[in-house]
Amino acid sequence: MAERLLDNINNPGDLKKLSVDELPILAQEIREMIINNVAFSGGHLASSLGAVELIIGIHYCLNAPEDIIIWDVGHQAYAHKILTGRKDRFDTLRKIGGLSGFPNKYESEYDVFTTGHGSTSISTALGMAAARDLEQKNYKVVAVIGDASLGGGMALEALNHAGHLHKDMLVILNDNEMSISKSVGALSKYLNRIITAPAYNKIRKDVENLLSRVPRFGFRVIRSARRLEEGLKNLLVPGMLFEELGLRYFGPIDGNNIAAVIGTIKNIINMNEPVLLHVVTKKGKGYSFAEKGPEKFHGISSFNVNTGEKTAAADIEKQDVESEESFTKAFGSKIIEMAERDKKIVAITAAMPEGTGLDKFANLFPDRFFDVGMAEQHAVGFAAGLARAGFKPVVAIYSTFLQRSYDQILHDVCLQNLNVILMLDRSGLVGEDGPTHHGAFDISYIGHLPNIVSMAPKDEDELKNMFEWAVSYDKGPVAIRYPRGSSYAFHTGSGNSAPINLGKGELLKQGKDVTIAGVGYMSNIALEAASFLMNEGIDCEVINARFIKPVDIDLIIESVLKTEKLFTIEEGVIGGGFGSGVLELIIDKVEKHIIIKNIALPDRFIEHGDRQVLLDKYGLSSKKIAEAIKKEWQR
Ligand SMILES: Cc1ncc(C[n+]2csc(CCOP(=O)(O)OP(=O)(O)O)c2C)c(N)n1
């Protein structure tokens, strides 16, 4: 194979040995590497392809790692990984033990911050700029943020503060007019107006012409016209919004044109004040299938490079939505069925209509569907308002992103005791997206809040029943957590589940030796572990908790008085989890000596990798659960 420019690039210093004219060739080589690897490993393809030239340009002008680059979300930064000494390991992307799909501070000194959640970069960058100034150092600080992420509350709070602090920092707004789907919101419309400036320029010319003829109309008209001009300036000068906030605005420039990117950054990098550079990029750039379908290629599992067709069943951000069975899909169809009957049901998503299964609802009930953008806190506060006014809002957000809304759940929903339904998709381990994305904490962060009912279904049918029950429940908020993918391997067919009653669990199997109480999907795993143990002569009683709160402690106690051994199983962190809740209740109620073990995720952040491999590694596969029970049994 002919030598590539990329072969000689092991760090950003090597990059600077190339001439600007050579860089488009390098961009092409990087693009090929990204496409070929993501086709195999899955990953965030479209965002990363769109940002290749921008990333080359940034590294060409800056001096990383001394200069600081903070990537927002970090899903666009594959070219950064390739340019900063990781090209030879790029084929391990997202694999267990391999490169993380996001910037990871433990992976490379060039990844200053571990990220995965949106809208954080400007705050972090501003903090580092403030620290630099306190220590009188003089490195540069750059935040790179997408147009959708800029609409998140934290980013807007940071802009507000950046304009006020007036630190030397550069915010690069990478605007591709896309979130996962099309960007939504007034800010996105504003950015779009800037991008389509030619039309504005024409209006501006017309207005200028008009104003130049104004003297004919006398002094009062001129004064009004001046005021009008001021008002129009706000509308017509690109980026006026940012200027008014205290940031110098430059752009829009073509972010896929390396020479333009480099020329502009070189011009503005030493301005010693907060600057926002607006670059426009094409999501999916350079791979026709991704350019045509950026949504499909935002986060994708493995695919055939020649056809663009997926070779595995699931997308990563939209995981398993299209597979035959999935919790997401069950929710998506059930909410439609319920909404046809109940006009008070409204649905809310935070930039993830497909991922949460609400896309069909959105088409059928556009007036009752709200995509609030990457604004999880607002999503919950907004739902609280709808509920206060008599509607039944259903907020579907991934467990990991709902962490953002902790205080809104507490203050705006639970304290007011409003009928808001929270659907926590991707609860538990999500797999390749890793620690920023695992839904490990929701049992704890929901469970300790007063007034809220918290549930977890073992399979899709139970999810539908629980959702129906939640809609009928009118005494306060309800949270339902369910994992990525489907319960297909365990699915027993519809209609077998006992009806849902508040605070009542379900006895799945009778036994006399050991009690296993599982949360949601883990009840199936417990049942499978019980069947392994039966072959070893250990007869387990298996309970599907159904309610994490209020937990059916009577059912558990009744069983444990018989077996004297209790194992709780949950796909969530051990601290403040279901198991510890059971312990708190049981300690007061049972005097007999019993053995209790909580099997849950440990008190640490779980790495990325295949979900089944991780479940096994952390003791949550049926095999590992059976082994743990057997060990205790033999003591
Ligand atoms: C707080 C939070 N909510 C939702 C997500 C899921 N998510 C990942 S990327 C993305 C869209 C980002 O769009 P943008 O910032 O415009 O970047 P682009 O992908 O278009 O480059 C979303 C919604 C997230 N990572 N963090």
XYZ file of C-alpha atoms and ligand atoms in Angstrom:
661
model
C 0.000 0.000 0.000
C 1.285 3.472 -0.876
C 2.388 5.522 2.054
C -0.257 7.787 3.465
C 0.326 11.191 5.058
C -1.371 9.745 8.121
C 1.355 7.119 8.510
C 3.759 9.826 9.661
C 1.410 11.546 12.046
C 1.712 10.434 15.629
C 0.906 13.689 17.367
C -0.266 17.214 16.501
C 3.380 18.298 16.108
C 3.723 15.977 13.106
C 0.582 17.510 11.638
C 2.222 20.918 11.556
C 4.971 19.588 9.300
C 2.385 19.351 6.504
C 1.468 22.299 4.332
C -2.098 23.605 4.385
C -2.486 22.314 0.828
C -1.742 18.769 1.937
C -4.325 18.782 4.695
C -7.383 17.933 2.536
C -5.575 14.736 1.528
C -4.982 13.928 5.181
C -8.648 14.638 5.892
C -9.600 12.091 3.269
C -7.301 9.477 4.829
C -8.720 10.112 8.296
C -12.227 9.872 6.931
C -11.497 6.493 5.373
C -10.077 5.248 8.648
C -13.161 6.405 10.535
C -15.610 4.895 8.051
C -13.829 1.543 7.827
C -13.464 1.177 11.569
C -16.913 2.344 12.569
C -18.385 -0.002 9.963
C -16.898 -2.742 12.109
C -17.093 -1.373 15.659
C -20.197 0.799 15.456
C -20.058 4.340 16.766
C -20.932 7.968 16.205
C -20.158 8.203 12.527
C -21.974 11.198 11.075
C -20.885 13.730 13.708
C -17.274 12.542 13.530
C -17.162 12.709 9.718
C -18.534 16.240 9.726
C -15.866 17.462 12.137
C -12.715 16.078 10.429
C -11.522 19.336 8.806
C -12.445 21.348 11.875
C -10.409 19.060 14.117
C -7.401 19.137 11.776
C -7.652 22.931 11.698
C -7.873 23.234 15.487
C -4.835 21.027 16.065
C -2.936 22.809 13.289
C -3.395 26.172 15.022
C -3.178 25.147 18.674
C -0.481 23.558 20.683
C -2.172 20.644 22.475
C -1.904 19.266 25.087
C -0.560 22.527 26.584
C -3.445 24.328 24.939
C -6.737 22.914 26.138
C -9.471 21.546 23.875
C -12.763 20.502 25.465
C -15.149 18.512 23.290
C -18.857 18.788 24.009
C -20.462 15.331 24.236
C -17.260 14.124 22.596
C -18.932 11.914 20.012
C -17.476 14.039 17.189
C -13.842 13.660 18.258
C -12.675 10.505 16.430
C -10.304 12.537 14.209
C -8.846 14.046 17.384
C -8.145 10.523 18.686
C -6.518 9.591 15.392
C -4.301 12.707 15.364
C -3.224 12.341 18.983
C -1.342 9.062 18.923
C -4.225 6.595 18.895
C -4.559 5.710 15.222
C -2.957 2.309 15.692
C -5.518 1.377 18.333
C -8.450 2.907 16.530
C -9.703 -0.552 15.556
C -10.350 -1.255 19.256
C -12.853 1.615 19.445
C -15.701 0.892 21.909
C -14.509 -2.667 22.510
C -13.921 -3.825 26.061
C -10.369 -2.837 27.011
C -10.106 -0.740 23.823
C -10.408 2.951 23.036
C -13.391 4.726 24.488
C -15.973 6.104 22.047
C -15.721 9.439 23.854
C -12.860 11.590 25.134
C -11.476 9.931 28.227
C -8.974 11.621 30.500
C -7.594 8.257 31.581
C -6.910 7.302 27.968
C -4.791 10.209 26.750
C -3.293 13.489 27.959
C -4.928 15.075 24.923
C -8.385 14.219 26.294
C -8.546 16.855 28.972
C -12.006 15.895 30.110
C -14.025 12.673 30.068
C -17.331 13.519 28.412
C -20.465 11.955 26.977
C -23.246 14.221 28.170
C -24.075 17.370 26.245
C -23.754 21.091 26.955
C -20.868 20.884 29.448
C -17.888 22.129 27.429
C -18.202 25.897 27.807
C -18.453 25.644 31.610
C -15.404 23.405 31.819
C -13.414 25.550 29.419
C -14.334 28.725 31.277
C -13.274 27.132 34.569
C -9.910 26.229 33.062
C -9.510 29.718 31.599
C -10.228 31.234 35.014
C -7.685 28.876 36.636
C -5.091 29.781 34.007
C -5.517 33.469 34.757
C -5.349 32.958 38.516
C -2.011 31.251 38.009
C -0.906 33.767 35.370
C -0.257 31.109 32.789
C -0.934 31.681 29.137
C -2.233 28.581 27.423
C -5.260 28.765 25.149
C -8.626 27.228 26.021
C -11.088 26.102 23.356
C -14.538 24.560 23.711
C -16.066 22.804 20.689
C -19.830 22.525 20.912
C -22.590 21.434 18.517
C -25.625 23.548 17.714
C -27.999 21.241 19.597
C -25.768 21.034 22.647
C -25.574 24.830 22.727
C -29.307 24.864 23.487
C -28.836 22.936 26.743
C -29.259 24.945 29.925
C -25.718 24.445 31.152
C -24.236 25.806 27.906
C -26.434 28.886 28.039
C -25.565 29.442 31.693
C -21.893 29.181 30.758
C -22.203 31.689 27.890
C -23.854 34.102 30.275
C -20.957 33.730 32.681
C -18.293 33.812 29.947
C -19.530 37.183 28.697
C -19.414 38.459 32.245
C -15.974 37.072 33.231
C -14.452 38.154 29.934
C -11.714 35.530 29.983
C -9.599 34.715 26.949
C -11.322 31.663 25.509
C -12.598 30.432 22.182
C -15.943 28.726 21.779
C -16.225 26.960 18.436
C -19.827 26.387 17.523
C -19.938 23.421 15.161
C -23.258 24.005 13.461
C -24.593 21.245 11.226
C -28.224 22.123 11.915
C -28.661 18.633 13.292
C -29.051 17.144 16.710
C -29.606 13.406 16.321
C -32.616 14.452 14.289
C -33.055 17.978 12.968
C -32.197 20.533 15.657
C -35.199 22.141 17.300
C -35.812 25.413 19.110
C -35.608 29.147 18.666
C -31.805 29.216 18.987
C -31.482 26.755 16.154
C -33.777 28.944 14.013
C -31.592 31.922 14.882
C -28.447 30.099 13.804
C -30.168 29.036 10.637
C -31.012 32.665 9.870
C -27.334 33.529 10.213
C -26.298 30.715 7.905
C -28.775 31.783 5.293
C -27.317 35.275 5.491
C -27.482 36.101 1.762
C -31.197 36.660 2.110
C -30.506 38.836 5.110
C -27.808 40.738 3.334
C -30.278 41.573 0.654
C -32.816 42.815 3.189
C -30.043 44.778 4.860
C -29.190 46.458 1.562
C -32.842 47.290 0.994
C -33.142 48.757 4.466
C -29.945 50.759 3.986
C -31.285 52.159 0.745
C -34.502 53.064 2.430
C -32.717 54.735 5.296
C -30.432 56.705 2.975
C -33.508 58.294 1.463
C -34.995 59.066 4.852
C -33.983 62.799 5.208
C -36.789 63.650 2.833
C -39.201 62.613 5.565
C -37.923 64.958 8.229
C -36.294 64.733 11.605
C -38.857 62.649 13.521
C -38.786 60.001 10.894
C -34.997 59.914 10.978
C -35.059 59.452 14.729
C -37.532 56.604 14.435
C -35.519 55.189 11.589
C -32.362 55.225 13.713
C -34.170 53.340 16.419
C -35.418 50.974 13.786
C -31.887 50.601 12.497
C -30.631 49.691 15.969
C -33.391 47.116 16.230
C -32.675 45.812 12.766
C -28.977 45.623 13.472
C -29.742 43.139 16.200
C -31.571 41.109 13.665
C -29.289 41.562 10.720
C -25.727 41.474 12.007
C -24.803 37.822 12.302
C -24.181 36.678 15.826
C -25.508 39.838 17.479
C -27.017 37.669 20.189
C -23.557 36.449 21.199
C -22.076 39.939 20.919
C -24.736 41.244 23.271
C -23.834 38.480 25.723
C -20.239 39.724 25.702
C -18.564 37.334 23.245
C -17.026 38.522 20.000
C -18.750 36.670 17.155
C -16.999 35.500 13.977
C -18.550 33.556 11.154
C -20.300 31.783 9.778
C -17.405 30.053 7.991
C -17.286 26.745 6.138
C -15.985 24.268 8.700
C -15.267 21.657 6.057
C -12.824 24.010 4.336
C -9.530 23.489 6.161
C -7.843 26.603 4.809
C -10.772 28.764 5.932
C -10.774 27.149 9.375
C -7.038 27.634 9.820
C -7.028 31.179 8.447
C -9.810 32.214 10.795
C -8.540 30.515 13.951
C -5.070 32.005 13.413
C -6.654 35.446 13.140
C -8.752 35.225 16.265
C -6.843 32.994 18.646
C -4.853 35.849 20.184
C -7.674 38.258 20.797
C -7.508 37.762 24.560
C -11.239 37.885 25.091
C -14.163 35.487 24.837
C -14.775 34.742 21.184
C -17.375 32.575 19.489
C -16.463 31.186 16.096
C -19.446 29.878 14.173
C -18.465 27.131 11.747
C -20.900 25.365 9.488
C -20.218 21.711 8.769
C -21.986 18.938 6.940
C -22.988 16.058 9.170
C -21.835 12.775 7.605
C -19.474 14.648 5.229
C -17.648 12.478 2.706
C -19.720 9.314 3.062
C -22.732 9.606 0.801
C -25.001 7.346 2.864
C -24.283 9.369 6.005
C -24.691 12.691 4.199
C -28.087 11.578 2.946
C -29.134 9.982 6.238
C -27.257 11.733 9.058
C -29.931 10.629 11.494
C -29.408 6.953 10.703
C -25.641 7.371 10.907
C -25.556 9.521 14.051
C -24.877 6.482 16.175
C -24.844 3.246 14.282
C -23.904 -0.354 14.890
C -21.758 -2.198 12.355
C -22.651 -1.654 8.697
C -21.596 -2.563 5.185
C -19.418 0.251 3.798
C -20.520 -0.345 0.208
C -24.253 -0.409 0.806
C -24.604 1.597 4.016
C -26.849 -1.181 5.329
C -26.566 -2.229 8.936
C -25.023 -5.620 9.533
C -26.209 -5.816 13.166
C -29.759 -5.292 14.308
C -29.384 -2.196 16.380
C -28.360 1.451 16.263
C -26.511 2.635 19.303
C -28.441 5.775 20.113
C -31.601 4.215 18.752
C -30.646 0.777 19.963
C -32.957 -2.014 19.114
C -35.833 0.243 18.240
C -36.150 -1.490 14.945
C -35.616 -4.988 16.240
C -38.709 -7.139 16.602
C -39.013 -6.830 20.335
C -37.741 -4.094 22.557
C -38.811 -2.295 25.685
C -38.568 0.991 23.770
C -40.818 -0.269 21.032
C -43.346 -1.674 23.509
C -43.556 1.736 25.171
C -43.804 3.492 21.787
C -46.810 1.432 20.724
C -48.527 1.419 24.124
C -48.457 5.200 24.513
C -50.125 5.540 21.111
C -52.856 3.106 22.120
C -53.419 4.948 25.412
C -53.289 8.425 23.834
C -56.041 7.510 21.386
C -58.309 6.883 24.377
C -57.031 9.576 26.708
C -56.692 13.074 25.288
C -54.832 14.273 28.377
C -51.749 12.218 27.571
C -48.908 14.343 26.208
C -45.386 13.153 25.482
C -42.058 14.904 25.989
C -38.595 14.004 24.736
C -35.252 15.761 25.070
C -33.838 15.522 21.538
C -34.367 11.778 21.262
C -37.737 11.009 19.631
C -36.454 7.871 17.885
C -34.275 6.655 20.719
C -37.140 6.781 23.185
C -39.669 5.289 20.752
C -41.791 8.444 20.577
C -41.296 9.159 16.861
C -44.543 7.503 15.790
C -46.444 9.267 18.559
C -44.955 12.537 17.283
C -46.347 11.882 13.800
C -49.768 10.853 15.033
C -50.220 13.507 17.712
C -48.048 16.473 16.704
C -49.932 18.844 19.013
C -49.422 16.611 22.016
C -45.748 15.929 21.385
C -42.925 18.166 22.589
C -39.273 17.805 21.668
C -37.586 20.290 23.986
C -34.073 19.778 22.593
C -31.123 18.711 24.737
C -32.761 20.168 27.798
C -33.620 17.420 30.248
C -34.063 19.775 33.170
C -36.527 21.887 31.275
C -38.298 18.740 30.021
C -39.204 17.779 33.579
C -40.087 21.320 34.678
C -42.238 21.716 31.568
C -43.974 18.416 32.331
C -44.675 19.658 35.845
C -46.464 22.681 34.387
C -48.534 20.512 32.083
C -49.455 18.218 34.973
C -50.355 21.150 37.222
C -52.753 22.311 34.533
C -54.451 18.917 34.397
C -52.583 17.002 31.683
C -50.873 13.634 31.987
C -47.325 14.258 30.765
C -45.138 11.316 29.903
C -41.430 12.223 29.886
C -39.248 9.656 28.113
C -35.530 10.174 28.746
C -32.585 7.814 29.070
C -31.713 7.046 32.682
C -28.258 8.624 32.346
C -29.539 11.916 30.916
C -32.354 12.191 33.464
C -29.611 12.595 36.071
C -29.598 16.197 34.877
C -33.146 16.638 36.145
C -32.688 15.486 39.718
C -33.827 18.746 41.275
C -36.672 19.195 38.824
C -37.925 15.729 39.758
C -37.596 16.641 43.419
C -38.796 20.240 43.462
C -41.106 20.553 40.495
C -42.655 17.089 40.461
C -42.356 15.195 43.762
C -42.758 18.112 46.138
C -45.863 19.212 44.219
C -46.972 15.574 44.022
C -47.901 15.914 40.358
C -49.061 13.175 38.008
C -45.982 13.081 35.821
C -44.878 9.755 34.348
C -41.118 9.364 33.892
C -40.072 6.661 31.431
C -36.414 5.829 32.073
C -35.134 4.049 28.994
C -31.615 2.475 28.852
C -31.595 1.844 32.590
C -28.785 -0.446 33.642
C -25.690 -1.098 31.548
C -25.877 0.198 27.996
C -22.674 -1.388 26.711
C -20.250 0.254 24.314
C -21.036 3.879 25.185
C -19.553 3.267 28.620
C -19.509 5.073 31.949
C -21.043 8.342 30.780
C -24.028 6.459 29.414
C -24.697 3.526 31.758
C -28.014 3.955 33.547
C -26.619 2.775 36.868
C -27.922 5.367 39.285
C -31.640 5.890 38.753
C -32.872 3.364 41.333
C -30.946 5.378 43.911
C -31.707 8.890 42.681
C -35.420 8.234 42.263
C -35.926 5.840 45.176
C -35.160 8.230 47.994
C -37.574 10.935 46.874
C -40.910 11.150 48.696
C -44.228 10.738 46.838
C -42.892 9.002 43.725
C -43.744 5.406 42.798
C -40.874 3.554 41.139
C -41.309 0.435 39.037
C -39.412 -1.897 36.709
C -40.954 -4.415 34.284
C -39.444 -7.828 33.634
C -40.537 -7.809 29.979
C -42.321 -5.803 27.302
C -45.823 -6.982 28.243
C -45.276 -5.994 31.813
C -43.973 -2.608 30.668
C -47.234 -2.069 28.789
C -49.271 -3.100 31.842
C -47.225 -0.861 34.097
C -47.611 2.072 31.760
C -51.379 1.545 31.632
C -51.418 1.364 35.418
C -49.297 4.547 35.680
C -51.719 6.446 33.450
C -54.640 5.377 35.648
C -52.802 6.246 38.868
C -53.709 9.780 39.935
C -52.010 10.162 43.283
C -48.604 11.442 42.218
C -45.571 10.811 40.030
C -44.535 7.422 38.683
C -41.144 6.351 37.300
C -40.727 3.226 35.163
C -37.199 2.019 34.411
C -36.362 -0.465 31.656
C -33.162 -1.536 29.956
C -31.729 -1.284 26.477
C -32.873 -3.953 24.061
C -35.440 -6.633 24.652
C -36.316 -9.397 27.071
C -36.736 -11.602 24.012
C -34.645 -14.481 25.315
C -36.960 -14.786 28.298
C -40.224 -13.688 26.807
C -43.091 -15.939 27.777
C -45.691 -14.384 25.495
C -48.374 -11.851 26.230
C -51.125 -11.972 28.779
C -49.359 -14.125 31.332
C -48.619 -11.417 33.835
C -50.763 -10.868 36.893
C -52.442 -7.438 36.957
C -50.481 -4.554 38.437
C -51.471 -3.496 41.953
C -49.726 -0.678 43.785
C -46.849 -2.029 45.873
C -47.450 -5.674 44.962
C -44.694 -7.917 43.636
C -45.131 -11.094 41.629
C -44.166 -14.593 42.683
C -42.537 -16.140 39.618
C -41.460 -19.484 41.083
C -42.034 -21.209 44.373
C -39.100 -22.761 46.215
C -38.000 -23.645 49.707
C -34.230 -23.101 49.976
C -33.362 -19.563 48.852
C -35.375 -16.425 48.028
C -34.282 -14.347 45.047
C -35.928 -10.942 44.578
C -35.126 -9.400 41.206
C -35.766 -5.913 39.874
C -37.315 -5.755 36.398
C -35.390 -7.557 33.683
C -33.130 -9.084 36.337
C -36.112 -11.216 37.480
C -35.685 -13.203 34.253
C -32.001 -13.649 34.933
C -32.883 -14.752 38.480
C -35.330 -17.278 37.099
C -32.657 -18.658 34.809
C -30.189 -18.835 37.711
C -32.874 -20.680 39.699
C -33.201 -23.292 36.966
C -29.395 -23.873 36.994
C -29.519 -24.234 40.768
C -32.452 -26.639 40.636
C -30.133 -29.029 38.796
C -27.751 -28.730 41.730
C -30.534 -29.507 44.189
C -31.071 -25.939 45.395
C -34.719 -24.944 45.192
C -35.092 -21.143 44.798
C -38.189 -19.051 45.238
C -38.129 -16.180 42.727
C -39.907 -12.885 43.207
C -40.273 -10.173 40.589
C -40.304 -7.055 42.763
C -42.212 -4.982 40.194
C -42.280 -2.043 42.629
C -38.947 -0.672 43.749
C -40.955 1.779 45.784
C -43.164 0.990 47.602
C -41.516 -2.416 47.703
C -43.667 -5.450 48.488
C -41.780 -6.198 51.672
C -44.516 -8.518 52.986
C -44.108 -10.833 49.996
C -40.341 -10.899 50.506
C -40.623 -11.478 54.261
C -43.152 -14.267 53.829
C -40.707 -16.021 51.519
C -37.605 -15.376 53.563
C -39.166 -16.649 56.798
C -39.365 -19.955 54.958
C -35.983 -19.971 53.178
C -33.907 -17.881 55.632
C -31.767 -16.732 52.709
C -32.425 -13.697 50.530
C -30.597 -12.518 47.425
C -31.651 -9.220 45.866
C -30.634 -8.679 42.230
C -30.625 -5.325 40.467
C -28.896 -3.758 37.486
C -27.997 -0.587 39.299
C -25.385 0.698 41.699
C -25.421 -0.903 45.126
C -25.522 2.333 47.147
C -29.083 3.421 47.830
C -30.407 0.666 45.612
C -33.299 -1.763 45.832
C -31.315 -4.191 47.986
C -30.399 -1.596 50.545
C -34.043 -0.454 50.627
C -35.103 -4.021 51.380
C -32.470 -4.249 54.118
C -33.742 -1.098 55.785
C -37.271 -2.471 55.900
C -36.471 -6.038 56.819
C -34.222 -5.188 59.727
C -37.175 -3.864 61.715
C -39.592 -6.574 60.779
C -37.750 -9.882 60.946
C -36.297 -11.164 64.174
C -35.170 -14.531 62.892
C -31.514 -14.883 61.827
C -31.435 -14.669 58.055
C -28.725 -14.283 55.428
C -29.132 -11.372 53.019
C -26.908 -10.607 50.032
C -27.375 -7.703 47.655
C -26.134 -8.385 44.142
C -25.803 -5.080 42.285
C -23.276 -2.967 40.412
C -20.278 -1.984 42.531
C -19.560 1.499 43.829
C -17.463 2.499 40.809
C -17.920 3.686 37.250
C -18.300 0.781 34.859
C -16.189 0.760 31.713
C -17.441 0.397 28.131
C -17.896 -2.928 26.376
C -20.450 -5.477 25.294
C -23.437 -5.400 27.645
C -23.604 -9.167 28.192
C -19.858 -9.341 28.863
C -20.132 -6.515 31.388
C -23.158 -8.048 33.108
C -21.188 -11.251 33.528
C -18.072 -9.402 34.705
C -20.060 -7.625 37.401
C -21.871 -10.713 38.634
C -25.227 -10.055 37.004
C -25.385 -12.952 34.516
C -27.505 -15.976 35.461
C -24.336 -18.044 35.680
C -22.620 -15.657 38.089
C -25.763 -15.257 40.194
C -26.117 -19.030 40.445
C -22.447 -19.300 41.460
C -22.876 -16.663 44.178
C -25.934 -18.421 45.584
C -24.264 -21.811 45.451
C -21.215 -20.485 47.291
C -23.399 -19.138 50.073
C -25.392 -22.362 50.164
C -22.267 -24.436 50.650
C -20.907 -22.319 53.522
C -27.405 15.733 28.241
C -27.463 14.887 27.000
N -28.654 14.656 26.413
C -28.727 13.871 25.308
C -27.607 13.320 24.779
C -27.692 12.385 23.568
N -27.061 13.008 22.406
C -25.802 12.694 22.022
S -25.296 13.580 20.730
C -26.764 14.379 20.606
C -26.975 15.400 19.537
C -25.893 16.400 19.562
O -26.112 17.348 18.570
P -25.052 18.503 18.348
O -24.586 19.042 19.645
O -25.629 19.478 17.398
O -23.812 17.745 17.720
P -23.755 16.919 16.326
O -23.999 15.488 16.657
O -24.784 17.466 15.406
O -22.371 17.141 15.857
C -27.651 13.945 21.592
C -29.033 14.434 21.758
C -26.380 13.585 25.422
N -25.229 13.070 24.990
N -26.341 14.379 26.513
